[in-house]
């Protein structure tokens, strides 16, 4: 109520009691009197009336706790200097170091200094030779785009991922508030059941999922034979009817993908257009920041699939399949556009780690 004068507060109290102590009617009358944009909210009116009925006053009561240290020029300067010296410490620790309350420190950081809290991005360690290979691949994509502006839309990206049935509890972020220690223990299996999912991603949508499993539905290791069986019995059927004349197929360099028999099988549909280790175009190792399945699809699926906490393997598979069908073509288009941005950043950074990549879907 600090935004309202004593006279305005008295007027609110009068309006309330003149209208039968009905808060809904009071708020409507106040809006007529004060104007829609200047009128207090319903909760503000309720708090004022409660205060008046308890204390008989509409004046603001000073708090009796520790005096708050506000956003003074001195404090703003102190916080600014602290950030320059140590940008990575938490708000709580910074407040302790400066002997300033935590909330004012947070407001100074966001409202006065206009700073944002950025998360650390974890990436794979790049070997010295990786920079050259990453840059070479980025240059090849850019050259193809100069010939065909829609080239990146003609690449089908593929990969596998593991989805565990049980997650884990991060005990650092889990607290149980109560009057006594409940001694609660959550038991999880050391090796949680999982599914191994294979998908393809391109601007035309997501192809899959395909689950690598045995006859009873348990996950199995992806071998060259099983990978080729998937290609023959699943992928070729999914691609049936598609014009693949200028479509490229991408896969990473795992042994089951790059076996001689597998490469020969892929050439039957994608002759001269296989992006892979030992392929027509080399796919460099440790390139997950340029793979749509790594920088988007896997994380997106896991965020959606685990939201409802599936309890059985069939539930987990059903959730994966359902989530994939919900991915719109527009989202796929956005992902490929982001791939193009990443290629440019990789090329400009001479094959180093990507920086300042913001992904919007």
One Martini backbone bead per residue (centre of mass of N, CA, C, O) as a GRO file, in nm:
protein
  361
    1UNK     BB    1   0.049   0.067   0.003
    2UNK     BB    2   0.277   0.285  -0.066
    3UNK     BB    3   0.122   0.406  -0.335
    4UNK     BB    4  -0.078   0.520  -0.112
    5UNK     BB    5  -0.247   0.739   0.043
    6UNK     BB    6  -0.418   0.810   0.317
    7UNK     BB    7  -0.673   0.908   0.170
    8UNK     BB    8  -0.703   0.657  -0.013
    9UNK     BB    9  -0.735   0.449   0.213
   10UNK     BB   10  -0.985   0.570   0.338
   11UNK     BB   11  -1.159   0.545   0.082
   12UNK     BB   12  -1.151   0.236   0.067
   13UNK     BB   13  -1.290   0.183   0.338
   14UNK     BB   14  -1.552   0.332   0.278
   15UNK     BB   15  -1.637   0.168   0.029
   16UNK     BB   16  -1.655  -0.105   0.169
   17UNK     BB   17  -1.882  -0.027   0.388
   18UNK     BB   18  -2.093   0.091   0.176
   19UNK     BB   19  -2.083  -0.223   0.025
   20UNK     BB   20  -2.121  -0.459   0.245
   21UNK     BB   21  -1.833  -0.592   0.255
   22UNK     BB   22  -1.768  -0.630  -0.058
   23UNK     BB   23  -1.498  -0.695  -0.251
   24UNK     BB   24  -1.601  -0.691  -0.541
   25UNK     BB   25  -1.748  -0.419  -0.520
   26UNK     BB   26  -1.512  -0.252  -0.420
   27UNK     BB   27  -1.326  -0.285  -0.668
   28UNK     BB   28  -1.519  -0.158  -0.874
   29UNK     BB   29  -1.545   0.122  -0.734
   30UNK     BB   30  -1.243   0.190  -0.735
   31UNK     BB   31  -1.205   0.193  -1.042
   32UNK     BB   32  -1.395   0.433  -1.084
   33UNK     BB   33  -1.230   0.631  -0.897
   34UNK     BB   34  -0.911   0.561  -0.981
   35UNK     BB   35  -0.888   0.372  -1.202
   36UNK     BB   36  -0.778   0.093  -1.356
   37UNK     BB   37  -0.452   0.142  -1.325
   38UNK     BB   38  -0.471   0.258  -1.004
   39UNK     BB   39  -0.594   0.023  -0.882
   40UNK     BB   40  -0.618  -0.201  -0.655
   41UNK     BB   41  -0.608  -0.504  -0.560
   42UNK     BB   42  -0.777  -0.738  -0.393
   43UNK     BB   43  -0.548  -0.812  -0.192
   44UNK     BB   44  -0.492  -0.525  -0.101
   45UNK     BB   45  -0.769  -0.470   0.019
   46UNK     BB   46  -0.777  -0.701   0.221
   47UNK     BB   47  -0.525  -0.614   0.383
   48UNK     BB   48  -0.632  -0.336   0.467
   49UNK     BB   49  -0.885  -0.426   0.621
   50UNK     BB   50  -0.746  -0.610   0.823
   51UNK     BB   51  -0.569  -0.389   0.945
   52UNK     BB   52  -0.801  -0.204   1.036
   53UNK     BB   53  -0.951  -0.418   1.221
   54UNK     BB   54  -0.701  -0.462   1.412
   55UNK     BB   55  -0.574  -0.144   1.446
   56UNK     BB   56  -0.737   0.117   1.329
   57UNK     BB   57  -0.534   0.145   1.077
   58UNK     BB   58  -0.358   0.273   0.761
   59UNK     BB   59  -0.083   0.252   0.848
   60UNK     BB   60   0.241   0.178   0.820
   61UNK     BB   61   0.418  -0.082   0.954
   62UNK     BB   62   0.697  -0.132   1.108
   63UNK     BB   63   0.941  -0.339   1.115
   64UNK     BB   64   1.112  -0.549   1.372
   65UNK     BB   65   1.339  -0.637   1.223
   66UNK     BB   66   1.586  -0.636   1.025
   67UNK     BB   67   1.724  -0.405   0.861
   68UNK     BB   68   1.712  -0.293   0.545
   69UNK     BB   69   1.926  -0.306   0.263
   70UNK     BB   70   1.940  -0.119   0.001
   71UNK     BB   71   1.965   0.048  -0.329
   72UNK     BB   72   2.228   0.198  -0.312
   73UNK     BB   73   2.501   0.340  -0.449
   74UNK     BB   74   2.700   0.186  -0.276
   75UNK     BB   75   2.585  -0.101  -0.327
   76UNK     BB   76   2.603  -0.100  -0.632
   77UNK     BB   77   2.910  -0.063  -0.643
   78UNK     BB   78   2.981  -0.317  -0.478
   79UNK     BB   79   2.848  -0.527  -0.666
   80UNK     BB   80   2.999  -0.452  -0.924
   81UNK     BB   81   3.284  -0.515  -0.814
   82UNK     BB   82   3.225  -0.812  -0.741
   83UNK     BB   83   3.164  -0.910  -1.029
   84UNK     BB   84   3.434  -0.834  -1.158
   85UNK     BB   85   3.597  -1.029  -0.966
   86UNK     BB   86   3.330  -1.248  -0.913
   87UNK     BB   87   3.098  -1.385  -1.136
   88UNK     BB   88   3.036  -1.700  -1.003
   89UNK     BB   89   2.900  -1.633  -0.755
   90UNK     BB   90   2.658  -1.633  -0.545
   91UNK     BB   91   2.420  -1.446  -0.398
   92UNK     BB   92   2.463  -1.541  -0.110
   93UNK     BB   93   2.772  -1.500  -0.096
   94UNK     BB   94   2.772  -1.204  -0.180
   95UNK     BB   95   2.602  -1.101   0.057
   96UNK     BB   96   2.799  -1.192   0.276
   97UNK     BB   97   3.051  -1.032   0.182
   98UNK     BB   98   2.880  -0.740   0.181
   99UNK     BB   99   2.655  -0.714   0.396
  100UNK     BB  100   2.388  -0.792   0.228
  101UNK     BB  101   2.099  -0.850   0.139
  102UNK     BB  102   1.982  -1.068  -0.091
  103UNK     BB  103   1.753  -0.915  -0.241
  104UNK     BB  104   1.908  -0.655  -0.316
  105UNK     BB  105   2.122  -0.800  -0.479
  106UNK     BB  106   1.933  -0.913  -0.694
  107UNK     BB  107   1.821  -0.637  -0.788
  108UNK     BB  108   2.087  -0.513  -0.870
  109UNK     BB  109   2.166  -0.720  -1.088
  110UNK     BB  110   1.893  -0.684  -1.263
  111UNK     BB  111   1.799  -0.365  -1.242
  112UNK     BB  112   2.081  -0.202  -1.235
  113UNK     BB  113   2.295  -0.399  -1.405
  114UNK     BB  114   2.164  -0.594  -1.614
  115UNK     BB  115   2.187  -0.898  -1.537
  116UNK     BB  116   2.267  -1.246  -1.605
  117UNK     BB  117   2.215  -1.590  -1.557
  118UNK     BB  118   2.455  -1.825  -1.652
  119UNK     BB  119   2.517  -2.125  -1.776
  120UNK     BB  120   2.708  -2.389  -1.788
  121UNK     BB  121   2.866  -2.538  -2.064
  122UNK     BB  122   2.880  -2.867  -2.162
  123UNK     BB  123   3.160  -3.022  -2.324
  124UNK     BB  124   3.360  -3.165  -2.529
  125UNK     BB  125   3.668  -3.266  -2.572
  126UNK     BB  126   3.908  -3.129  -2.783
  127UNK     BB  127   4.112  -3.211  -3.018
  128UNK     BB  128   4.339  -3.074  -3.220
  129UNK     BB  129   4.216  -3.220  -3.487
  130UNK     BB  130   3.914  -3.128  -3.464
  131UNK     BB  131   3.916  -2.841  -3.575
  132UNK     BB  132   3.971  -2.911  -3.869
  133UNK     BB  133   3.728  -3.102  -3.917
  134UNK     BB  134   3.503  -2.907  -3.839
  135UNK     BB  135   3.576  -2.690  -4.046
  136UNK     BB  136   3.556  -2.865  -4.299
  137UNK     BB  137   3.257  -2.935  -4.267
  138UNK     BB  138   3.146  -2.646  -4.259
  139UNK     BB  139   3.252  -2.564  -4.538
  140UNK     BB  140   3.090  -2.774  -4.695
  141UNK     BB  141   2.810  -2.676  -4.620
  142UNK     BB  142   2.845  -2.384  -4.727
  143UNK     BB  143   2.901  -2.464  -5.020
  144UNK     BB  144   2.627  -2.610  -5.066
  145UNK     BB  145   2.451  -2.356  -5.000
  146UNK     BB  146   2.547  -2.190  -5.247
  147UNK     BB  147   2.412  -2.390  -5.447
  148UNK     BB  148   2.193  -2.474  -5.209
  149UNK     BB  149   1.982  -2.320  -4.986
  150UNK     BB  150   1.842  -2.624  -4.903
  151UNK     BB  151   2.051  -2.837  -4.810
  152UNK     BB  152   1.992  -2.888  -4.496
  153UNK     BB  153   1.700  -3.014  -4.583
  154UNK     BB  154   1.873  -3.282  -4.717
  155UNK     BB  155   1.923  -3.400  -4.422
  156UNK     BB  156   1.962  -3.709  -4.252
  157UNK     BB  157   1.956  -3.764  -3.915
  158UNK     BB  158   2.130  -4.002  -3.693
  159UNK     BB  159   2.050  -4.195  -3.383
  160UNK     BB  160   2.118  -4.301  -3.054
  161UNK     BB  161   1.943  -4.374  -2.733
  162UNK     BB  162   1.912  -4.371  -2.382
  163UNK     BB  163   1.639  -4.487  -2.164
  164UNK     BB  164   1.565  -4.466  -1.844
  165UNK     BB  165   1.337  -4.561  -1.616
  166UNK     BB  166   1.523  -4.457  -1.389
  167UNK     BB  167   1.626  -4.219  -1.209
  168UNK     BB  168   1.756  -3.957  -1.002
  169UNK     BB  169   1.856  -3.816  -0.695
  170UNK     BB  170   1.912  -3.484  -0.608
  171UNK     BB  171   2.007  -3.410  -0.289
  172UNK     BB  172   2.076  -3.098  -0.325
  173UNK     BB  173   1.752  -3.048  -0.439
  174UNK     BB  174   1.638  -3.206  -0.176
  175UNK     BB  175   1.363  -3.128   0.043
  176UNK     BB  176   1.224  -3.184   0.382
  177UNK     BB  177   0.973  -3.037   0.554
  178UNK     BB  178   0.977  -3.033   0.922
  179UNK     BB  179   0.974  -3.124   1.270
  180UNK     BB  180   1.113  -3.393   1.160
  181UNK     BB  181   1.299  -3.664   1.085
  182UNK     BB  182   1.190  -3.907   0.844
  183UNK     BB  183   1.396  -4.099   0.708
  184UNK     BB  184   1.401  -4.096   0.399
  185UNK     BB  185   1.410  -4.355   0.142
  186UNK     BB  186   1.537  -4.405  -0.190
  187UNK     BB  187   1.504  -4.675  -0.404
  188UNK     BB  188   1.747  -4.782  -0.651
  189UNK     BB  189   1.867  -4.921  -0.910
  190UNK     BB  190   2.174  -4.957  -1.043
  191UNK     BB  191   2.031  -5.099  -1.308
  192UNK     BB  192   1.828  -4.961  -1.505
  193UNK     BB  193   1.597  -4.993  -1.709
  194UNK     BB  194   1.603  -4.989  -2.075
  195UNK     BB  195   1.613  -4.804  -2.383
  196UNK     BB  196   1.688  -4.825  -2.735
  197UNK     BB  197   1.693  -4.544  -2.952
  198UNK     BB  198   1.599  -4.480  -3.290
  199UNK     BB  199   1.656  -4.189  -3.507
  200UNK     BB  200   1.528  -3.945  -3.736
  201UNK     BB  201   1.629  -3.615  -3.865
  202UNK     BB  202   1.431  -3.362  -4.032
  203UNK     BB  203   1.240  -3.126  -4.190
  204UNK     BB  204   1.006  -3.364  -4.227
  205UNK     BB  205   1.088  -3.497  -3.948
  206UNK     BB  206   1.037  -3.792  -3.758
  207UNK     BB  207   1.203  -4.104  -3.762
  208UNK     BB  208   1.014  -4.290  -3.555
  209UNK     BB  209   1.073  -4.525  -3.341
  210UNK     BB  210   1.350  -4.752  -3.272
  211UNK     BB  211   1.385  -5.062  -3.100
  212UNK     BB  212   1.639  -5.224  -2.938
  213UNK     BB  213   1.536  -5.568  -2.923
  214UNK     BB  214   1.405  -5.845  -2.816
  215UNK     BB  215   1.148  -6.074  -2.799
  216UNK     BB  216   1.078  -5.948  -2.488
  217UNK     BB  217   1.175  -5.623  -2.490
  218UNK     BB  218   1.477  -5.605  -2.447
  219UNK     BB  219   1.757  -5.452  -2.442
  220UNK     BB  220   2.016  -5.414  -2.690
  221UNK     BB  221   2.292  -5.428  -2.852
  222UNK     BB  222   2.445  -5.247  -3.104
  223UNK     BB  223   2.497  -5.400  -3.401
  224UNK     BB  224   2.561  -5.454  -3.722
  225UNK     BB  225   2.331  -5.651  -3.769
  226UNK     BB  226   2.104  -5.488  -3.626
  227UNK     BB  227   2.137  -5.233  -3.796
  228UNK     BB  228   2.074  -5.367  -4.072
  229UNK     BB  229   1.795  -5.468  -3.994
  230UNK     BB  230   1.675  -5.189  -3.950
  231UNK     BB  231   1.717  -5.081  -4.233
  232UNK     BB  232   1.560  -5.305  -4.388
  233UNK     BB  233   1.285  -5.329  -4.190
  234UNK     BB  234   1.246  -4.999  -4.149
  235UNK     BB  235   1.375  -4.764  -4.309
  236UNK     BB  236   1.292  -4.840  -4.599
  237UNK     BB  237   0.988  -4.820  -4.536
  238UNK     BB  238   0.989  -4.516  -4.448
  239UNK     BB  239   1.118  -4.429  -4.744
  240UNK     BB  240   0.889  -4.507  -4.902
  241UNK     BB  241   0.830  -4.274  -5.169
  242UNK     BB  242   1.084  -4.120  -5.157
  243UNK     BB  243   1.294  -3.867  -5.278
  244UNK     BB  244   1.656  -3.956  -5.279
  245UNK     BB  245   1.846  -3.819  -5.491
  246UNK     BB  246   1.937  -3.548  -5.279
  247UNK     BB  247   1.978  -3.721  -5.020
  248UNK     BB  248   2.127  -3.723  -4.706
  249UNK     BB  249   2.319  -3.940  -4.485
  250UNK     BB  250   2.355  -3.946  -4.126
  251UNK     BB  251   2.631  -4.065  -3.916
  252UNK     BB  252   2.817  -4.194  -3.695
  253UNK     BB  253   3.140  -4.366  -3.596
  254UNK     BB  254   3.046  -4.628  -3.521
  255UNK     BB  255   3.105  -4.953  -3.590
  256UNK     BB  256   2.810  -5.044  -3.669
  257UNK     BB  257   2.793  -4.813  -3.893
  258UNK     BB  258   3.102  -4.865  -4.049
  259UNK     BB  259   3.072  -5.113  -4.169
  260UNK     BB  260   3.103  -5.245  -4.474
  261UNK     BB  261   2.812  -5.360  -4.499
  262UNK     BB  262   2.667  -5.100  -4.417
  263UNK     BB  263   2.776  -4.908  -4.636
  264UNK     BB  264   2.667  -5.072  -4.874
  265UNK     BB  265   2.368  -5.048  -4.796
  266UNK     BB  266   2.347  -4.734  -4.804
  267UNK     BB  267   2.432  -4.704  -5.112
  268UNK     BB  268   2.158  -4.809  -5.236
  269UNK     BB  269   2.018  -4.513  -5.153
  270UNK     BB  270   2.305  -4.323  -5.093
  271UNK     BB  271   2.477  -4.255  -5.339
  272UNK     BB  272   2.732  -4.037  -5.248
  273UNK     BB  273   2.543  -3.957  -4.952
  274UNK     BB  274   2.741  -4.026  -4.702
  275UNK     BB  275   2.762  -3.921  -4.364
  276UNK     BB  276   3.074  -4.051  -4.250
  277UNK     BB  277   3.268  -4.268  -4.143
  278UNK     BB  278   3.373  -4.388  -4.445
  279UNK     BB  279   3.243  -4.187  -4.623
  280UNK     BB  280   3.184  -3.940  -4.854
  281UNK     BB  281   3.153  -3.775  -4.584
  282UNK     BB  282   3.302  -3.657  -4.317
  283UNK     BB  283   3.240  -3.736  -3.972
  284UNK     BB  284   3.326  -3.597  -3.704
  285UNK     BB  285   3.425  -3.611  -3.402
  286UNK     BB  286   3.273  -3.449  -3.159
  287UNK     BB  287   2.964  -3.329  -3.301
  288UNK     BB  288   2.707  -3.273  -3.107
  289UNK     BB  289   2.666  -2.950  -3.159
  290UNK     BB  290   2.565  -3.041  -3.479
  291UNK     BB  291   2.337  -3.238  -3.374
  292UNK     BB  292   2.001  -3.251  -3.352
  293UNK     BB  293   1.982  -3.502  -3.160
  294UNK     BB  294   2.165  -3.366  -2.939
  295UNK     BB  295   2.074  -3.046  -2.922
  296UNK     BB  296   1.755  -3.156  -2.910
  297UNK     BB  297   1.590  -3.432  -2.910
  298UNK     BB  298   1.684  -3.579  -2.653
  299UNK     BB  299   1.616  -3.353  -2.450
  300UNK     BB  300   1.320  -3.316  -2.528
  301UNK     BB  301   1.222  -3.602  -2.470
  302UNK     BB  302   1.311  -3.627  -2.170
  303UNK     BB  303   1.145  -3.386  -2.066
  304UNK     BB  304   0.865  -3.519  -2.149
  305UNK     BB  305   0.872  -3.820  -2.061
  306UNK     BB  306   0.950  -3.764  -1.741
  307UNK     BB  307   0.705  -3.593  -1.640
  308UNK     BB  308   0.519  -3.877  -1.586
  309UNK     BB  309   0.672  -4.112  -1.470
  310UNK     BB  310   0.745  -4.388  -1.582
  311UNK     BB  311   0.710  -4.744  -1.466
  312UNK     BB  312   0.740  -4.880  -1.750
  313UNK     BB  313   0.848  -4.981  -2.049
  314UNK     BB  314   0.586  -4.938  -2.209
  315UNK     BB  315   0.544  -4.647  -2.108
  316UNK     BB  316   0.809  -4.536  -2.220
  317UNK     BB  317   0.757  -4.601  -2.519
  318UNK     BB  318   0.489  -4.450  -2.547
  319UNK     BB  319   0.605  -4.169  -2.473
  320UNK     BB  320   0.806  -4.147  -2.702
  321UNK     BB  321   0.610  -4.180  -2.940
  322UNK     BB  322   0.416  -3.949  -2.867
  323UNK     BB  323   0.622  -3.714  -2.864
  324UNK     BB  324   0.710  -3.738  -3.158
  325UNK     BB  325   0.422  -3.681  -3.286
  326UNK     BB  326   0.423  -3.374  -3.154
  327UNK     BB  327   0.626  -3.284  -3.358
  328UNK     BB  328   0.657  -3.027  -3.552
  329UNK     BB  329   0.748  -2.893  -3.853
  330UNK     BB  330   0.831  -2.617  -3.741
  331UNK     BB  331   1.035  -2.724  -3.539
  332UNK     BB  332   1.216  -2.861  -3.745
  333UNK     BB  333   1.283  -2.604  -3.895
  334UNK     BB  334   1.418  -2.459  -3.655
  335UNK     BB  335   1.646  -2.662  -3.614
  336UNK     BB  336   1.780  -2.625  -3.894
  337UNK     BB  337   1.836  -2.326  -3.854
  338UNK     BB  338   2.024  -2.376  -3.613
  339UNK     BB  339   2.228  -2.543  -3.766
  340UNK     BB  340   2.321  -2.311  -3.947
  341UNK     BB  341   2.428  -2.134  -3.719
  342UNK     BB  342   2.637  -2.339  -3.613
  343UNK     BB  343   2.806  -2.356  -3.866
  344UNK     BB  344   2.895  -2.061  -3.868
  345UNK     BB  345   3.026  -2.057  -3.587
  346UNK     BB  346   3.231  -2.281  -3.641
  347UNK     BB  347   3.375  -2.140  -3.875
  348UNK     BB  348   3.445  -1.871  -3.722
  349UNK     BB  349   3.587  -2.059  -3.480
  350UNK     BB  350   3.779  -2.270  -3.617
  351UNK     BB  351   3.634  -2.539  -3.478
  352UNK     BB  352   3.527  -2.468  -3.217
  353UNK     BB  353   3.347  -2.389  -2.979
  354UNK     BB  354   3.045  -2.290  -2.915
  355UNK     BB  355   2.895  -1.957  -2.909
  356UNK     BB  356   2.610  -1.787  -2.855
  357UNK     BB  357   2.378  -2.009  -2.850
  358UNK     BB  358   2.035  -1.976  -2.942
  359UNK     BB  359   1.744  -2.177  -2.875
  360UNK     BB  360   1.446  -2.178  -3.076
  361UNK     BB  361   1.095  -2.334  -3.084
   0.00000   0.00000   0.00000
